[in-house]
Short mmCIF file of C-alpha atoms in Angstrom, two decimals:
data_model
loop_
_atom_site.label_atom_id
_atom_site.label_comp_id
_atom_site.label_asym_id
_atom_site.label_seq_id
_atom_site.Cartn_x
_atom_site.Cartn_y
_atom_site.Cartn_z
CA UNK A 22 -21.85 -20.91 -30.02
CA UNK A 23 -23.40 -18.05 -27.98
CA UNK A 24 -27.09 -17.07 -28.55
CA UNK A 25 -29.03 -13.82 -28.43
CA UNK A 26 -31.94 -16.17 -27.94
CA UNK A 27 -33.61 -19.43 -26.84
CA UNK A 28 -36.39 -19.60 -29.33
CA UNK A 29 -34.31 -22.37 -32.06
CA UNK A 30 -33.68 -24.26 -28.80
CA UNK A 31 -37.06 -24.11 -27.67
CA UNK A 32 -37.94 -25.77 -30.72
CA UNK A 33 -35.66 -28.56 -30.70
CA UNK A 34 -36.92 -29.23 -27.02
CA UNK A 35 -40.59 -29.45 -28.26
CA UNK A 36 -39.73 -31.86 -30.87
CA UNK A 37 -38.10 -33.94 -28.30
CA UNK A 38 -41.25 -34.12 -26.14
CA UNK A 39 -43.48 -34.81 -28.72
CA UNK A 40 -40.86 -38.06 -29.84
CA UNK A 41 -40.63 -39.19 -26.05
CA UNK A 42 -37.14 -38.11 -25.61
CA UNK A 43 -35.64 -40.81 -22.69
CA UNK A 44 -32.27 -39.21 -21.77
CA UNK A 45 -31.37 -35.09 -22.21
CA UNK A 46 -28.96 -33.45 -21.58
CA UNK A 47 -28.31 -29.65 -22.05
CA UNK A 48 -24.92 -28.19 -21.05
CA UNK A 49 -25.52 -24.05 -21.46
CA UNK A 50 -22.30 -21.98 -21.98
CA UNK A 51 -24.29 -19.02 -22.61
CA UNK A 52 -26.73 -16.52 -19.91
CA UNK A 53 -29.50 -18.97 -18.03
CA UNK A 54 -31.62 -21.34 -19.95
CA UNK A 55 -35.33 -21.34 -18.49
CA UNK A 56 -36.50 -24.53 -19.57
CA UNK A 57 -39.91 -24.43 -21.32
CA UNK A 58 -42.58 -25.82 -19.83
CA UNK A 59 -43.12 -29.07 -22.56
CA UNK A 60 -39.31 -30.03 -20.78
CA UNK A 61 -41.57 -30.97 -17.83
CA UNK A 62 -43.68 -33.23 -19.70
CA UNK A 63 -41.08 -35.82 -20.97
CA UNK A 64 -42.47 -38.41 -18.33
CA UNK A 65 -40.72 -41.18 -20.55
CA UNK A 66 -37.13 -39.15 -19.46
CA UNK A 67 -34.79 -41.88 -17.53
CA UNK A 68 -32.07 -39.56 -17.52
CA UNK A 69 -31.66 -35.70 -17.20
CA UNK A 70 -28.65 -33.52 -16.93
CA UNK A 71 -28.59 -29.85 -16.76
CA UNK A 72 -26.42 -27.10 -16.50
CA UNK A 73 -26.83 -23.75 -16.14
CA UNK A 74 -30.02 -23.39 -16.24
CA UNK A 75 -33.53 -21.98 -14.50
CA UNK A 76 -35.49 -24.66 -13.20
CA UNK A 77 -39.07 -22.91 -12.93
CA UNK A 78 -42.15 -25.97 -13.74
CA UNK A 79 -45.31 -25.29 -14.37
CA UNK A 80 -47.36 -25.56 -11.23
CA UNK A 81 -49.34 -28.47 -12.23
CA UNK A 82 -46.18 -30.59 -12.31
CA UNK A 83 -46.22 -33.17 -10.44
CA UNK A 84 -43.18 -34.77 -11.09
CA UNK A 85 -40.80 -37.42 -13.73
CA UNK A 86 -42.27 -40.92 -12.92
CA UNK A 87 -39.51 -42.80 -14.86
CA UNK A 88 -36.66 -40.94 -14.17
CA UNK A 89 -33.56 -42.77 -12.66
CA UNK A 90 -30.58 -40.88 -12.72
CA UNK A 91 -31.01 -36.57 -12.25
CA UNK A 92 -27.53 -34.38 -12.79
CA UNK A 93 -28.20 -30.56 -11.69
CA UNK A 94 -25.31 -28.16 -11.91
CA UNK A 95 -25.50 -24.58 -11.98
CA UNK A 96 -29.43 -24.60 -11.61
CA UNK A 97 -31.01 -21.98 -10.42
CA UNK A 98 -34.77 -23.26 -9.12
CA UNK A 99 -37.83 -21.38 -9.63
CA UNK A 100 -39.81 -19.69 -6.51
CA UNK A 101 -42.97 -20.79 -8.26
CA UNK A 102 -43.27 -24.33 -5.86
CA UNK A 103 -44.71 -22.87 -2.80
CA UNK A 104 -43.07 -25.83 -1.46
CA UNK A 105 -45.28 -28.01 -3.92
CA UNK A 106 -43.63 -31.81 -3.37
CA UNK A 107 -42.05 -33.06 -6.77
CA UNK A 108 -42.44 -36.80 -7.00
CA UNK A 109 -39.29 -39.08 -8.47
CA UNK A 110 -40.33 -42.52 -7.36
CA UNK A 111 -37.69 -44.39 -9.72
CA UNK A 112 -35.16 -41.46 -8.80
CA UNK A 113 -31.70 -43.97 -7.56
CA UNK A 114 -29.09 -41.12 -8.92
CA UNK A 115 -28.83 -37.53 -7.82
CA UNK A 116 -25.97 -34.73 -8.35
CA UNK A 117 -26.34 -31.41 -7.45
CA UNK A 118 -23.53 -29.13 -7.97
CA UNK A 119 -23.34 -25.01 -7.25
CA UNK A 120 -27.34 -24.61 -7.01
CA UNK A 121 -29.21 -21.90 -5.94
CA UNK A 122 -32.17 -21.79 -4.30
CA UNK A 123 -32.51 -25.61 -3.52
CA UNK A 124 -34.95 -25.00 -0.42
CA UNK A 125 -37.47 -24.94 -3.42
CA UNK A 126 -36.49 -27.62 -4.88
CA UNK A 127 -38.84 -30.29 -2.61
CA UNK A 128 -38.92 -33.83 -3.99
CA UNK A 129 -39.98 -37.21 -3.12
CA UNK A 130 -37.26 -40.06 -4.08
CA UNK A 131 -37.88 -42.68 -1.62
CA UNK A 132 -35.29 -45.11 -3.84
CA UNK A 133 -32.59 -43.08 -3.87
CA UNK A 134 -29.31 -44.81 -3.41
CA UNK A 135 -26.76 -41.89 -4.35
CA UNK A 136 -26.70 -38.64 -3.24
CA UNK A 137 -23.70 -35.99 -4.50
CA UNK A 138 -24.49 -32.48 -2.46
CA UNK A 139 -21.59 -29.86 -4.12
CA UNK A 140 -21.39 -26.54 -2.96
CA UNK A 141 -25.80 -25.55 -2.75
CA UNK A 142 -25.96 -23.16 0.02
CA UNK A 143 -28.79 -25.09 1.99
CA UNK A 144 -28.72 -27.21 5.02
CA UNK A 145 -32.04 -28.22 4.88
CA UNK A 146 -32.36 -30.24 1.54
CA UNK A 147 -30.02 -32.55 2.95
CA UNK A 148 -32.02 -33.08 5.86
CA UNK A 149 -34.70 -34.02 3.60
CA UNK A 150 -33.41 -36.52 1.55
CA UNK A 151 -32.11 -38.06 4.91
CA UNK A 152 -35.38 -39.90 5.09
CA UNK A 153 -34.98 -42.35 1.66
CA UNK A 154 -33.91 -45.82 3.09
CA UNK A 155 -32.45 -46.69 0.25
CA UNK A 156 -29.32 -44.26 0.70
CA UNK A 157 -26.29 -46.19 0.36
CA UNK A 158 -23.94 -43.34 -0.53
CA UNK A 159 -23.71 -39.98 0.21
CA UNK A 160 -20.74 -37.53 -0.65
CA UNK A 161 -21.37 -33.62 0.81
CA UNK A 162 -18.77 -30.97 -0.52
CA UNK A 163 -20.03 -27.93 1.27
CA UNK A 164 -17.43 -26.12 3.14
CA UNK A 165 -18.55 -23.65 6.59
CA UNK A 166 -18.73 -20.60 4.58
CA UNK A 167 -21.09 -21.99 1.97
CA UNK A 168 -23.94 -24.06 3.56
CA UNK A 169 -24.74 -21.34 5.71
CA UNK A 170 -24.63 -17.98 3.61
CA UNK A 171 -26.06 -16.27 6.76
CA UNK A 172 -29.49 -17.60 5.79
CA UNK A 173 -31.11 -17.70 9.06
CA UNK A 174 -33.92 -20.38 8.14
CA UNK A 175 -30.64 -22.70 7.26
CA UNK A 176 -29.33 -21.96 10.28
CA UNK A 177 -32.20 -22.83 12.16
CA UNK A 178 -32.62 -26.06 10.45
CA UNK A 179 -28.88 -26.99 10.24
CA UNK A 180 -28.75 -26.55 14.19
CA UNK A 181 -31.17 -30.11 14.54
CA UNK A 182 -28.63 -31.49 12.76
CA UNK A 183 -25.66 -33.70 14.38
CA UNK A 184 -24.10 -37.32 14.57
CA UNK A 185 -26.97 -39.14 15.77
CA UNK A 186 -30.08 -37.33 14.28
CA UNK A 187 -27.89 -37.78 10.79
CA UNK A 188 -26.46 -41.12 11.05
CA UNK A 189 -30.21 -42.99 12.35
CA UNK A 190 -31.91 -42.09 9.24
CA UNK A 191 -28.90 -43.36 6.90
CA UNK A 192 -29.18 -47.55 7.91
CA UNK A 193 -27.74 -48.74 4.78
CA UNK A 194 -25.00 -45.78 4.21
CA UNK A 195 -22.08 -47.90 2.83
CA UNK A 196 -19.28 -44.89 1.39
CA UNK A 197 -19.53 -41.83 2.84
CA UNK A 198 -17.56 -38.46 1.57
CA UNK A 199 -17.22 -35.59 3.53
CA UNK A 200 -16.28 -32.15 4.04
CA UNK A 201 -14.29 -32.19 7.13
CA UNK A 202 -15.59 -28.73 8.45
CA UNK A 203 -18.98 -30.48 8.49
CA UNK A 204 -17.67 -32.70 10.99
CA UNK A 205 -16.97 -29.22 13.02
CA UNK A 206 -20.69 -28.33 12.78
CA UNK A 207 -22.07 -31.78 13.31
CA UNK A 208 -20.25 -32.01 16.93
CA UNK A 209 -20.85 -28.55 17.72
CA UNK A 210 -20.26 -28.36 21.77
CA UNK A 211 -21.64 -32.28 22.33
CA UNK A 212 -19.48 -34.93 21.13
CA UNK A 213 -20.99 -37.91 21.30
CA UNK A 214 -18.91 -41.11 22.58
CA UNK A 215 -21.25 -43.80 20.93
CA UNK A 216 -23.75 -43.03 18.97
CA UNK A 217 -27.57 -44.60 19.53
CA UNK A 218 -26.84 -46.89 16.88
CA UNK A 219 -23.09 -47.48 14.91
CA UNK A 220 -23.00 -47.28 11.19
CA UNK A 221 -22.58 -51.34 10.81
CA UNK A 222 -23.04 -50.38 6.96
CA UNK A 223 -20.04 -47.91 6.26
CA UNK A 224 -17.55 -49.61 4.51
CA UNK A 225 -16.08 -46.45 2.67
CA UNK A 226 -15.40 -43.22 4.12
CA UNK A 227 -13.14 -40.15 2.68
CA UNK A 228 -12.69 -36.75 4.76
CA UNK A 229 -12.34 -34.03 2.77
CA UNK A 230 -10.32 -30.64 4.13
CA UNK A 231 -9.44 -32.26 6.89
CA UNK A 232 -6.50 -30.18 8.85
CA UNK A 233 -4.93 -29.10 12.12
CA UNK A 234 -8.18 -28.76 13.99
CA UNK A 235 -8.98 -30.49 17.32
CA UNK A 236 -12.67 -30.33 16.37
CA UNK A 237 -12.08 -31.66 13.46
CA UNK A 238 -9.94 -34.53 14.97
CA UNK A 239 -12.58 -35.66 17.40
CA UNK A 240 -15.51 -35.74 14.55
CA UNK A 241 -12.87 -38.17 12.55
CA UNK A 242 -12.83 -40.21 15.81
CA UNK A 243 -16.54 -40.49 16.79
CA UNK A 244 -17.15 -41.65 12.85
CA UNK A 245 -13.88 -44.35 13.27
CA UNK A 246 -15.22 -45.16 16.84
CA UNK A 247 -18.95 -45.83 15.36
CA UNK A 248 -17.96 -47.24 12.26
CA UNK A 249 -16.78 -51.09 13.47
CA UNK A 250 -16.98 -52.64 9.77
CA UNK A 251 -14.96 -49.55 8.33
CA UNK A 252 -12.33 -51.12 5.31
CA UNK A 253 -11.12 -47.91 4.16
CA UNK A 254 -10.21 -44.82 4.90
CA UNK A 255 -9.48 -41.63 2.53
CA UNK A 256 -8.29 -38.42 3.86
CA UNK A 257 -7.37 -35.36 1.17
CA UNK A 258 -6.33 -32.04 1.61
CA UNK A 259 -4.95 -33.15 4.69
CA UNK A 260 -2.73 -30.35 6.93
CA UNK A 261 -3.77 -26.77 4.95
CA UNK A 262 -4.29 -24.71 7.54
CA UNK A 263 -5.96 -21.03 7.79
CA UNK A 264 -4.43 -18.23 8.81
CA UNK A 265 -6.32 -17.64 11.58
CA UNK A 266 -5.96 -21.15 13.12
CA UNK A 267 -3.90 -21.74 16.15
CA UNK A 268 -2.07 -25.06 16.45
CA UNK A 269 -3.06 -27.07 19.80
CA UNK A 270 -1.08 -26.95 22.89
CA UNK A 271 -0.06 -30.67 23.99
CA UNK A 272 -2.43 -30.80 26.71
CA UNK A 273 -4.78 -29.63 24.55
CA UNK A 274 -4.64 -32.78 22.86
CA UNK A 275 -6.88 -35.85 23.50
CA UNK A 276 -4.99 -38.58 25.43
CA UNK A 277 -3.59 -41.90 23.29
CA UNK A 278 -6.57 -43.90 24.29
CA UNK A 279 -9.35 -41.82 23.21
CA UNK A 280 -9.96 -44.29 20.43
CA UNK A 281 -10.69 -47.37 22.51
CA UNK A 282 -12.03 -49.58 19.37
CA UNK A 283 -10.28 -51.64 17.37
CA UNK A 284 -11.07 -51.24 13.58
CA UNK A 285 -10.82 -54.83 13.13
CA UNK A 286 -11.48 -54.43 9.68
CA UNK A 287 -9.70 -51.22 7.84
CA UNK A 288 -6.98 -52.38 5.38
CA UNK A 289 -6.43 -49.89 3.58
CA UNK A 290 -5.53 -45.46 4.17
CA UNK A 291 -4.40 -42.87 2.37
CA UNK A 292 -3.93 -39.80 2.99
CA UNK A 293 -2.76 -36.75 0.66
CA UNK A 294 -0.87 -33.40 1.53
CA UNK A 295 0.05 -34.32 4.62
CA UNK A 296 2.11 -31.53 6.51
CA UNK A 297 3.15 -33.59 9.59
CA UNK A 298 1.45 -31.28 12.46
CA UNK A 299 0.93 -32.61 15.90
CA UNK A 300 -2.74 -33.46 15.26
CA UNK A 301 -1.51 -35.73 11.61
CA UNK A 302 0.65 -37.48 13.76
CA UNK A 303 -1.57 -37.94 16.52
CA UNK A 304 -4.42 -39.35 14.32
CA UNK A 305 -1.71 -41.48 12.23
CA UNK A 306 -0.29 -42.77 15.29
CA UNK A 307 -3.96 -44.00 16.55
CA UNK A 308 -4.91 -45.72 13.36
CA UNK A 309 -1.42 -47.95 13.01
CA UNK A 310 -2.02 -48.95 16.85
CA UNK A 311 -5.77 -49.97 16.52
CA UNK A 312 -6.33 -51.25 13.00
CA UNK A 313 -4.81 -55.29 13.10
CA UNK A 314 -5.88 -55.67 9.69
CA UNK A 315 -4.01 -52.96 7.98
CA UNK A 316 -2.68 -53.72 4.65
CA UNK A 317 -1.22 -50.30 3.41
CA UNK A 318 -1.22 -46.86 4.27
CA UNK A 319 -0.34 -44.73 1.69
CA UNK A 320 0.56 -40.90 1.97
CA UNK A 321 0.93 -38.22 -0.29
CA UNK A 322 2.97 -35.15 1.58
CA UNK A 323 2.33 -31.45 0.99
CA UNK A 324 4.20 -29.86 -2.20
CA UNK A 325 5.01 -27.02 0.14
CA UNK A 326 7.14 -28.77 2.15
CA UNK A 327 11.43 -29.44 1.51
CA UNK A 328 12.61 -32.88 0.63
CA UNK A 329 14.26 -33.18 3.47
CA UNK A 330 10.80 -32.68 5.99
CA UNK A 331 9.52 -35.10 3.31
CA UNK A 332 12.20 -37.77 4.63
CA UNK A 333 11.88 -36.89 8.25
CA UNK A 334 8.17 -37.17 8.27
CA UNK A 335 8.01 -40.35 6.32
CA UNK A 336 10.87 -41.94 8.51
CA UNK A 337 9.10 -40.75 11.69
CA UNK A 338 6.11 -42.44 10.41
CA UNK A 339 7.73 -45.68 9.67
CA UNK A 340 8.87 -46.05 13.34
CA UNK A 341 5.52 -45.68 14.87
CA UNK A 342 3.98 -49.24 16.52
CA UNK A 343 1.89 -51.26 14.12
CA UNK A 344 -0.79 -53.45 15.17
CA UNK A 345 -1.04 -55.46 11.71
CA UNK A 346 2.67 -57.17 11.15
CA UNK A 347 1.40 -57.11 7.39
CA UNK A 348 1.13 -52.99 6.93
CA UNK A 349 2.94 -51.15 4.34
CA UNK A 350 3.56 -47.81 4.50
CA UNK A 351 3.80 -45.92 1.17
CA UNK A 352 5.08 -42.23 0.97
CA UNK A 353 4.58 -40.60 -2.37
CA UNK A 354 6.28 -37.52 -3.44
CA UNK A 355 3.44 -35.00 -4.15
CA UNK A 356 2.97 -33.62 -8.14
CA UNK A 357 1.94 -30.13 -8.55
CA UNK A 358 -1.52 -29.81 -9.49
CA UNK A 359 -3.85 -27.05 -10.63
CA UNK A 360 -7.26 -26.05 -8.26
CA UNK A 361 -8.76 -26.79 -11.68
CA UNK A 362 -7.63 -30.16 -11.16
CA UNK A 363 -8.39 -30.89 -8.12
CA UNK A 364 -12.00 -32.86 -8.58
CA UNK A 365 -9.44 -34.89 -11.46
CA UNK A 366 -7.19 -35.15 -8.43
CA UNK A 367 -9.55 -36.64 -5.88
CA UNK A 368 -10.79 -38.88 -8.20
CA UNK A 369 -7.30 -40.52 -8.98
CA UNK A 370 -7.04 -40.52 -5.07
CA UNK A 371 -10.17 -42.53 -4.25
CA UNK A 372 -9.22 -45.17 -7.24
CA UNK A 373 -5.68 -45.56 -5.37
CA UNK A 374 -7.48 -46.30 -2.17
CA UNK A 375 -10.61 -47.84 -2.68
CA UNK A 376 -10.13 -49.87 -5.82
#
């Protein structure tokens, strides 16, 4: 149902303050919602999920002292702050998806254990929250063209960023998803070897976008390199390429021992649309020669490519020198799929290789 106007909804959301509503959630098909003010004064909330809507509280709010579990999507967030903190002490649970304007949204969740950062065109919230201890995962889909948005104050921010300013204040980080051209601005010109301190923690990691890109590559191998109690490994979207990217010459390449740690404990990979470029093969090559514990690898090629590349490819990767005499590798034809389905899609991925 479209609406000409808020007011009936309005309503309903006083009503809901006044009973101590403990979980809301309003999913807005129709222009912006601005939340009314009473919205802000549910403190007995535990669970609040929003879309599409203006987040603009009054300016005495301090904050949701019982909430748990926050889901943002579409929100656009009010200029009103002035940069006033928001307090969430019981906060564990945070999703924000497509958000504009999240340098105003400042908040305080010192037990947050999961963060989801989709596609919010700010660098610098995520250095924020890279203070709360508690963080044990932490998935960041914001591809190069998004997190900047030639904002210059995110630019200035994101530059502080990289491996080891990132990495120290995440001790207990166990999965990890990432947008691969992150690992491109992370490195920048300096790529670490070691980093101050490894990520003994990570047990789950999935790179997202990840293609032909020597940057790229040597981000994947300072996270393998630092991450020594690493069980599995998910890499989607593997081999798309841009138009403008240039394949590597070979002696652009890094040499065979540039990984010179064994991953004593990954068992299990997969990795989807793979297109078999020098730089897949390289990186495929490295993880069957230094992971003794390997139980499968699975792979998922591109849909682009003919049956017969398919074969070649998988054959190829059959023959390369294992480390662990119990790996398995598993090539799966690929099944056309929708961009709508693609969030379905990873999803389906990650329960193949981390369940």
């Amino acid at each position: 149902m479209v609406l000409d106007s808020f007011q009936e909804v309005d309503q309903w959301m006083k009503l809901l303050a006044r009973k101590g509503v403990r979980e809301l959630d309003i999913a807005n098909l129709n222009q912006r919602y601005q939340l009314p003010s009473y919205i802000f004064y549910c403190q007995k909330l535990r669970k609040l999920k929003l879309d599409n809507c203006i987040f603009k509280p009054p300016l005495q709010f301090e904050g949701f002292l019982d909430l748990e579990e926050l889901e943002l999507k579409n929100i656009v967030f009010g200029k009103n702050l002035n940069g006033t903190q928001i307090s969430l002490p019981g906060l564990k649970n945070l999703y924000l998806n497509s958000c504009t304007d999240v340098y105003n949204f400042n908040i305080k969740a010192e037990k947050l254990e999961i963060l989801y950062l989709g596609l919010c065109a700010d660098a610098t919230f995520l250095l924020r929250l890279l203070d709360t201890q508690c963080l044990t995962c932490l998935t960041t889909l914001i591809v190069d063209r998004i997190i900047f948005n030639n904002l210059t104050k995110d630019l200035k921010a994101a530059k502080k960023v990289n491996f080891a300013t990132m990495f120290s204040h995440l001790p207990r980080i166990t999965t990890l998803v990432i947008d691969s051209h992150i690992l491109k601005f992370l490195i920048a010109d300096n790529i670490p070897r070691l980093l101050p301190h490894a990520i003994n923690s990570l047990s789950h990691l999935c790179l997202l976008s990840f293609h032909s890109d020597l940057n790229q590559l040597h981000g994947a191998l300072c996270l393998l390199r630092n991450s020594p109690n690493l069980e599995r490994l998910c890499m989607l979207h593997a081999g798309f390429m841009k138009e403008h990217e240039v394949v590597p010459a070979l002696d652009q390449m890094p040499a065979p021992t540039c990984l010179d740690f064994t991953l004593n404990q990954l068992r299990i990979v997969g990795i989807e649309c793979l297109e078999g470029s020098m730089i897949e093969r390289f990186f495929i090559k490295l993880l069957l020669a230094h992971s003794p514990s390997l139980e499968m690898l699975y792979i998922i090629t591109s849909e682009t490519s003919n049956p017969k590349k398919r074969y070649n490819l998988a054959k190829d990767i059959m023959r390369f020198p294992h480390a662990s005499p119990k790996a398995q590798v598993i090539c799966l034809d690929p099944e056309p799929k929708k961009s709508s389905d693609w969030l379905s899609f990873l999803l389906v991925m990650l329960k193949i290789v981390w369940c």
